[in-house]
CSV table of C-alpha atoms and ligand atoms in Angstrom, one decimal:
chain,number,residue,atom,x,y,z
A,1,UNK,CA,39.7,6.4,4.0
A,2,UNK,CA,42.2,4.4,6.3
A,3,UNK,CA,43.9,6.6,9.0
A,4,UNK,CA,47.0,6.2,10.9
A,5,UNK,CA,45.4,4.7,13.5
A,6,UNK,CA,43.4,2.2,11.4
A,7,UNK,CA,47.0,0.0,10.6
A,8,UNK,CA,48.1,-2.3,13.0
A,9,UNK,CA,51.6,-1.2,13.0
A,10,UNK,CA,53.0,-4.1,15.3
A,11,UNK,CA,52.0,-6.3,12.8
A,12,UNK,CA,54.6,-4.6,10.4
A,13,UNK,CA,55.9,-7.8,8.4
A,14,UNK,CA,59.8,-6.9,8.8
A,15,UNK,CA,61.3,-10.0,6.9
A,16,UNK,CA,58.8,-9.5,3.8
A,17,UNK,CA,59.8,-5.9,4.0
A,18,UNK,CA,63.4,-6.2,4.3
A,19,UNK,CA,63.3,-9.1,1.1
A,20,UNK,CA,62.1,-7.1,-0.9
A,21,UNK,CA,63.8,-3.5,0.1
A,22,UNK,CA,66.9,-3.7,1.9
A,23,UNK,CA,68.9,-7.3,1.2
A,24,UNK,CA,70.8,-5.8,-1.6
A,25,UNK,CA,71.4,-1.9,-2.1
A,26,UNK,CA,69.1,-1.2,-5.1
A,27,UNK,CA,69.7,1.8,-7.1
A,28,UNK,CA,67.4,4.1,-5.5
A,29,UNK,CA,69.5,3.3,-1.9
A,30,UNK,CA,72.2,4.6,-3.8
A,31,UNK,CA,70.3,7.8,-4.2
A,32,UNK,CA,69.2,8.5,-1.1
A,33,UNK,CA,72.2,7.2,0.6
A,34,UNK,CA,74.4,9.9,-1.6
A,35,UNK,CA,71.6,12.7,-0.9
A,36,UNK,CA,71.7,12.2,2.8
A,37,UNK,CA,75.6,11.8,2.7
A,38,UNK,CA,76.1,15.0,1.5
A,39,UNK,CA,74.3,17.0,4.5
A,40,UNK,CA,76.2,14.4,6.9
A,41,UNK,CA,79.5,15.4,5.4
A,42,UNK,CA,79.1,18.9,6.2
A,43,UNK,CA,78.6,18.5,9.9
A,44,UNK,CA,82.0,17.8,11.8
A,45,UNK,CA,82.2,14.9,13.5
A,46,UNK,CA,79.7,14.3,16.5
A,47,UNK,CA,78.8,18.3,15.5
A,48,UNK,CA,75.0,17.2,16.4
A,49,UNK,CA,74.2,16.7,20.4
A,50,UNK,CA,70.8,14.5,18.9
A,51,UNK,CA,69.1,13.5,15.9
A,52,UNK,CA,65.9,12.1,15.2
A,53,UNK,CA,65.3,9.1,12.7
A,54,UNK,CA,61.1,9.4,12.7
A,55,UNK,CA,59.6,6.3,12.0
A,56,UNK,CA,62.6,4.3,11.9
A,57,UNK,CA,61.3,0.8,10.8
A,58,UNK,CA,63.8,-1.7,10.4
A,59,UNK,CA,65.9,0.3,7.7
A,60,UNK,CA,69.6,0.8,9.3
A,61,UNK,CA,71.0,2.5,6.8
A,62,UNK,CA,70.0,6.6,7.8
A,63,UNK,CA,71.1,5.2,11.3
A,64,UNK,CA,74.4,4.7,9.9
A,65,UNK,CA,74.7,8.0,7.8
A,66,UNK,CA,73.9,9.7,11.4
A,67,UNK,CA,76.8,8.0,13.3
A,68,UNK,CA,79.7,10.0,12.2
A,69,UNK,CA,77.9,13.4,13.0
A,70,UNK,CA,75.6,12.7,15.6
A,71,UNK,CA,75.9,11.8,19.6
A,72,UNK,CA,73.0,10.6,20.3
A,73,UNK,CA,70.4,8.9,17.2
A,74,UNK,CA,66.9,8.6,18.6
A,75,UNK,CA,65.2,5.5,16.4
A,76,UNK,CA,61.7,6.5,17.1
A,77,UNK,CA,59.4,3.4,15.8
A,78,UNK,CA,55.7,2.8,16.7
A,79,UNK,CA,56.0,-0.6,15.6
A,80,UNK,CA,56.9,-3.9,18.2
A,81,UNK,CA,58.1,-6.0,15.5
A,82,UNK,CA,60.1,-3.0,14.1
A,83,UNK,CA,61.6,-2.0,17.8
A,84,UNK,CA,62.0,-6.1,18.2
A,85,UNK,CA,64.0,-6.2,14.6
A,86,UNK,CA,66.2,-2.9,15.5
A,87,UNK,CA,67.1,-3.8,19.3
A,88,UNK,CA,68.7,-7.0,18.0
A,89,UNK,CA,70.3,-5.9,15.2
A,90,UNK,CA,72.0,-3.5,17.9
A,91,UNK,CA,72.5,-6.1,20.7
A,92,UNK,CA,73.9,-8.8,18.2
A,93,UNK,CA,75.6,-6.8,15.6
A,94,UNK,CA,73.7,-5.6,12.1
A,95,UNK,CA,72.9,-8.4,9.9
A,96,UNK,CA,75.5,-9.4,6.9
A,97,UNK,CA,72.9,-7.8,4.5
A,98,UNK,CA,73.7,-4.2,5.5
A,99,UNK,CA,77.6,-3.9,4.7
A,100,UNK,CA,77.4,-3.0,1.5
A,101,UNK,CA,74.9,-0.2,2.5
A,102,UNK,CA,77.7,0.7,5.6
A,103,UNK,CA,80.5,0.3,2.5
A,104,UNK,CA,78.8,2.5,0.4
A,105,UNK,CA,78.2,5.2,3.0
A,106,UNK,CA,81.4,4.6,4.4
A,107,UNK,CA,82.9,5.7,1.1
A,108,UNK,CA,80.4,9.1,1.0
A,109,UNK,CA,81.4,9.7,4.6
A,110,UNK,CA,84.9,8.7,5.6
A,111,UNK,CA,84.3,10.1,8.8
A,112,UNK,CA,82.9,7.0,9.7
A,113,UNK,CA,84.2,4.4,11.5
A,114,UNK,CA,85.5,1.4,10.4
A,115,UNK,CA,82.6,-1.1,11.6
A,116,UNK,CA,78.8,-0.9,10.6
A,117,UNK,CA,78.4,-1.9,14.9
A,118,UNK,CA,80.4,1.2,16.0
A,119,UNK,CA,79.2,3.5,13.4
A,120,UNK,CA,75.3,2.6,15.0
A,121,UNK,CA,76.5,2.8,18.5
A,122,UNK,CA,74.9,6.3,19.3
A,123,UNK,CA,71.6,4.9,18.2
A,124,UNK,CA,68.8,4.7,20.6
A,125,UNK,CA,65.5,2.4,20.1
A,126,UNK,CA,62.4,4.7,21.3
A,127,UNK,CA,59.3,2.9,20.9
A,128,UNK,CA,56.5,6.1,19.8
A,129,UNK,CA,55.0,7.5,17.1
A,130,UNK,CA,55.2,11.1,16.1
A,131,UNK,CA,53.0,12.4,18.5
A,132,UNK,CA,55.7,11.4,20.9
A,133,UNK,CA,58.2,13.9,19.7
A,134,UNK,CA,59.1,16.8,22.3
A,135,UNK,CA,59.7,19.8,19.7
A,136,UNK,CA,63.1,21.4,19.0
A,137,UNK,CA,64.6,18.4,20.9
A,138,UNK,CA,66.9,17.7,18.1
A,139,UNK,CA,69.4,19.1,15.8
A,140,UNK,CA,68.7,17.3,13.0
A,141,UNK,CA,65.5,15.1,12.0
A,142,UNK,CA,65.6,12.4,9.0
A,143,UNK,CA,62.1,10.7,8.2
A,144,UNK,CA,62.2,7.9,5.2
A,145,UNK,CA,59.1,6.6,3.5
A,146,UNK,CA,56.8,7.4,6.7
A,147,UNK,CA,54.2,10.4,6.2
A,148,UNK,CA,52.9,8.9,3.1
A,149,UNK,CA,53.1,5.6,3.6
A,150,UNK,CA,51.4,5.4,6.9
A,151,UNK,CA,47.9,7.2,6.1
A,152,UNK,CA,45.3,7.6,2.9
A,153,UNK,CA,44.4,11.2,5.0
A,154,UNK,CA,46.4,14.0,3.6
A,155,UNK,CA,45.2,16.0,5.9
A,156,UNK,CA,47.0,13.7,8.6
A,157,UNK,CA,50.2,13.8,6.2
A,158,UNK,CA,50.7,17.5,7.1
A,159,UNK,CA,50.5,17.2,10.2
A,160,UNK,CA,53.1,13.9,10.1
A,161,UNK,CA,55.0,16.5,8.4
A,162,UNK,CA,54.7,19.5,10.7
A,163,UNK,CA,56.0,17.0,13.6
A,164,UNK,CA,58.7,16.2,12.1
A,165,UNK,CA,60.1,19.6,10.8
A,166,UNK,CA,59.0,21.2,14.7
A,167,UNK,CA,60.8,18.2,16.1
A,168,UNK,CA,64.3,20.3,15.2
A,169,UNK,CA,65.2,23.0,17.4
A,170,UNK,CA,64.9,26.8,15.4
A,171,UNK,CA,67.9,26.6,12.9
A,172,UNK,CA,68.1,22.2,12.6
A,173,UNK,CA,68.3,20.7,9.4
A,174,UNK,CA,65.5,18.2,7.7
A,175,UNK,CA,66.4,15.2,5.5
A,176,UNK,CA,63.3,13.2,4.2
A,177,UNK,CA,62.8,10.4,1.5
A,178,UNK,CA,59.2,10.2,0.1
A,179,UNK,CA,57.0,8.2,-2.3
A,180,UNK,CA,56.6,9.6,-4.8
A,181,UNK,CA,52.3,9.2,-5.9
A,182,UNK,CA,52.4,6.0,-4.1
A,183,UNK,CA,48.4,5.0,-3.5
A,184,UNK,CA,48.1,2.3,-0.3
A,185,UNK,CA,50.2,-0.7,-1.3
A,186,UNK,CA,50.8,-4.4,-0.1
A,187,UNK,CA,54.3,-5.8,1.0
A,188,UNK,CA,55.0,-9.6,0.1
A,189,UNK,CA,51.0,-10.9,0.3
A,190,UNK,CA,50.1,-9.6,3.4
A,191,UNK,CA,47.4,-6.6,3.8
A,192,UNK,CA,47.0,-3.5,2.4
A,193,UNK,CA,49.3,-0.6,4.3
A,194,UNK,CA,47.5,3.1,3.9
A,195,UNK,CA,49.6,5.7,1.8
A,196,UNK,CA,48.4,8.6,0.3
A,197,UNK,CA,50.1,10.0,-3.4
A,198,UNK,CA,52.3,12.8,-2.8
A,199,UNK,CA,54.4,14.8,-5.6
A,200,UNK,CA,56.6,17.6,-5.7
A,201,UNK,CA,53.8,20.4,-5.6
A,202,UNK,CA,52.2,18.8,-2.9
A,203,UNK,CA,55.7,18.9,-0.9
A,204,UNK,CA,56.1,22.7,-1.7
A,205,UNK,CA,53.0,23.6,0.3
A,206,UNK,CA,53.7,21.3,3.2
A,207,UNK,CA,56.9,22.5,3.7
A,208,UNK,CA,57.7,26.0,2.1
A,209,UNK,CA,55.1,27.3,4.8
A,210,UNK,CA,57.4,25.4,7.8
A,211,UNK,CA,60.7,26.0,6.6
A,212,UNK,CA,63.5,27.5,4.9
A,213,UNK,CA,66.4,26.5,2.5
A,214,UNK,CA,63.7,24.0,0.8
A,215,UNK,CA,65.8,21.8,-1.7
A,216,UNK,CA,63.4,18.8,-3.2
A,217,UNK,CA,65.2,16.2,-5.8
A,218,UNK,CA,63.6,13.3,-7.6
A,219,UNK,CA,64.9,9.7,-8.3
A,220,UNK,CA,64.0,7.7,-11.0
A,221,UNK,CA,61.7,4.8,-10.7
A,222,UNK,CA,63.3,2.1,-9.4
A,223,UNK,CA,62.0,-1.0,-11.5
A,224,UNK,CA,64.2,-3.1,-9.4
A,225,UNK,CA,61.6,-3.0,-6.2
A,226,UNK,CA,58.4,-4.3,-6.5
A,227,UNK,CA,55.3,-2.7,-8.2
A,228,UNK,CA,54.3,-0.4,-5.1
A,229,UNK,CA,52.6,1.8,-7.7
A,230,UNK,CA,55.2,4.5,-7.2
A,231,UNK,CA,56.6,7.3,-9.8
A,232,UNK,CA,59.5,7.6,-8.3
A,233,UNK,CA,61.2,9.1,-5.0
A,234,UNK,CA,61.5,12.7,-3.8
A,235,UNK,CA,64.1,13.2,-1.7
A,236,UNK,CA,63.9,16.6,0.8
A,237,UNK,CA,66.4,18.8,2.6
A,238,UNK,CA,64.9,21.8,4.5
A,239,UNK,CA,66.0,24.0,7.6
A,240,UNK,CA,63.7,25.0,10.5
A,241,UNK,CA,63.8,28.6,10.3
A,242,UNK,CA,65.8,30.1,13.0
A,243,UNK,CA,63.0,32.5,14.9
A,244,UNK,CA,66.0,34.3,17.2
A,245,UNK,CA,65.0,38.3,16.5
A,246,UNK,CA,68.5,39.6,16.2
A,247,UNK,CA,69.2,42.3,19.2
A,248,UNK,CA,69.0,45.6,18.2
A,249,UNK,CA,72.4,48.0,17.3
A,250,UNK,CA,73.2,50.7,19.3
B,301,SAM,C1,57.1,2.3,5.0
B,301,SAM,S1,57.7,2.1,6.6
B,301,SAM,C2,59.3,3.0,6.4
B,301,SAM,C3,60.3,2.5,7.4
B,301,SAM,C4,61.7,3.1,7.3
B,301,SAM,N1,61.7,4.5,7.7
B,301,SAM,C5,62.4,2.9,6.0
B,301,SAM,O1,63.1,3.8,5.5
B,301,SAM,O2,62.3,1.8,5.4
B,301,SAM,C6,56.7,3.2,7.6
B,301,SAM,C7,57.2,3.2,9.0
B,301,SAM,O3,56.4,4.2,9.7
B,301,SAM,C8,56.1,3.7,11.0
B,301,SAM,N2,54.9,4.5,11.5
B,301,SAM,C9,53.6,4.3,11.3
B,301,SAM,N3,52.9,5.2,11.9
B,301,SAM,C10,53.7,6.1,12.5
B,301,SAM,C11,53.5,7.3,13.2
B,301,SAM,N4,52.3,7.8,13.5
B,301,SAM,N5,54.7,7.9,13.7
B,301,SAM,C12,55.9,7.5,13.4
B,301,SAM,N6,56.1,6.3,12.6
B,301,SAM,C13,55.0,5.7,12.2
B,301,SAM,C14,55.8,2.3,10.7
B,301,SAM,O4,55.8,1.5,11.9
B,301,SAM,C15,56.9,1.9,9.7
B,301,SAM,O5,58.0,1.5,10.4
């Protein structure tokens, strides 16, 4: 069983990933872009001090859906040639790739604003993993594709899982993508990355233990990605639950 640990994360092959996930909006973007959008919309603009993306890689778009609502976007990414890809794409403006993603959640959101470049400026690059998190830093926390797709121990998924949901102070919202029964998989012909299968049960008793206001959806299989092995995607929405004891009445 490979572990966390037992990837080399720096070695994260960013232009092989990006080919083949993220240089043209593919329908299941669509569907997590519109599931996101909807808990983005809610928040009034820059309603959220700081938000958390968790494992960041070099995928812009949940750094964009943050920008409208959020101050302050920590990208936390383990990975140098992940940080390397995201610092630039700040410093010298996003690649052409990414505007119809920015169009698109542009459209969800119109509280965003007008530029892709603007619309990321509150992001931050942090360079950590999950164990880095200080919890109930933020308000909100979005993790896409990471817990399962980053370890063949389940055991090590939960407790991906529990870092992200204590990563939001009592009462901050949770947005997540997974895999859905995605074993370890390849990207372009490089090695094999660790994953372990997850479904919707398996989310249930991660999370319903951790949180409240559990919502899980499913997307379709996306046949127009490559074979990763996947049934589909499960896309999450959860609350920390808000410990404050309410005062007594007199
Ligand atoms: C499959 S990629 C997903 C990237 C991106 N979130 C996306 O939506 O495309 C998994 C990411 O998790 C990162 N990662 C690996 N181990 C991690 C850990 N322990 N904590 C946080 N992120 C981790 C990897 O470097 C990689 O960027």
């Amino acid at each position: 069983m490979r572990r966390n640990r037992d990837a080399d994360w720096n070695d994260w092959p960013v232009a092989d990933y990006l080919a083949e996930n993220y240089h043209r909006l593919h329908p299941c973007d669509i569907g997590v872009i519109r599931h996101h959008a909807a808990v983005y919309r809610r928040c009034a603009p820059g309603a959220l001090a700081r938000t958390l993306e968790l494992g960041a890689g070099p995928n812009l778009y949940p750094l964009m859906l943050a920008g409208a609502a959020s101050r302050r976007i920590d990208a936390l990414e383990p990975s140098a040639a992940n940080v390397r890809y995201l610092r630039r794409q700040l410093d010298e403006g996003p690649d052409a790739s990414w505007q119809p993603f920015f169009r698109l959640c542009r459209s969800l959101d119109p509280a965003l604003p007008a530029s892709c470049a603007e619309a990321l400026r509150p992001v931050r690059v942090v360079r950590g993993t999950a164990d880095d998190v200080v919890p109930g830093t933020y308000d909100l926390a979005s993790m896409n594709f990471v817990a399962e797709s980053v370890t063949e121990d389940f055991d090590e998924f939960t407790a991906l899982c529990a870092a992200f949901v204590r990563a939001v102070r009592p009462g901050g919202r949770l947005l997540a993508a997974f895999m859905e029964r995605m074993p370890s998989y390849r990207i372009g012909g490089g090695p094999v990355w660790p994953a372990c299968p997850v479904d919707d049960t398996l989310l249930r008793a991660v999370f319903t233990p951790r949180t409240t206001g559990l919502r899980i959806a499913r997307l379709a299989k996306d046949r127009t990605l490559p074979e990763y092995g996947d049934t589909g995607i499960l896309l999450l929405r959860a609350e920390r639950p808000d410990t404050t004891v309410p005062k007594p009445e007199r």
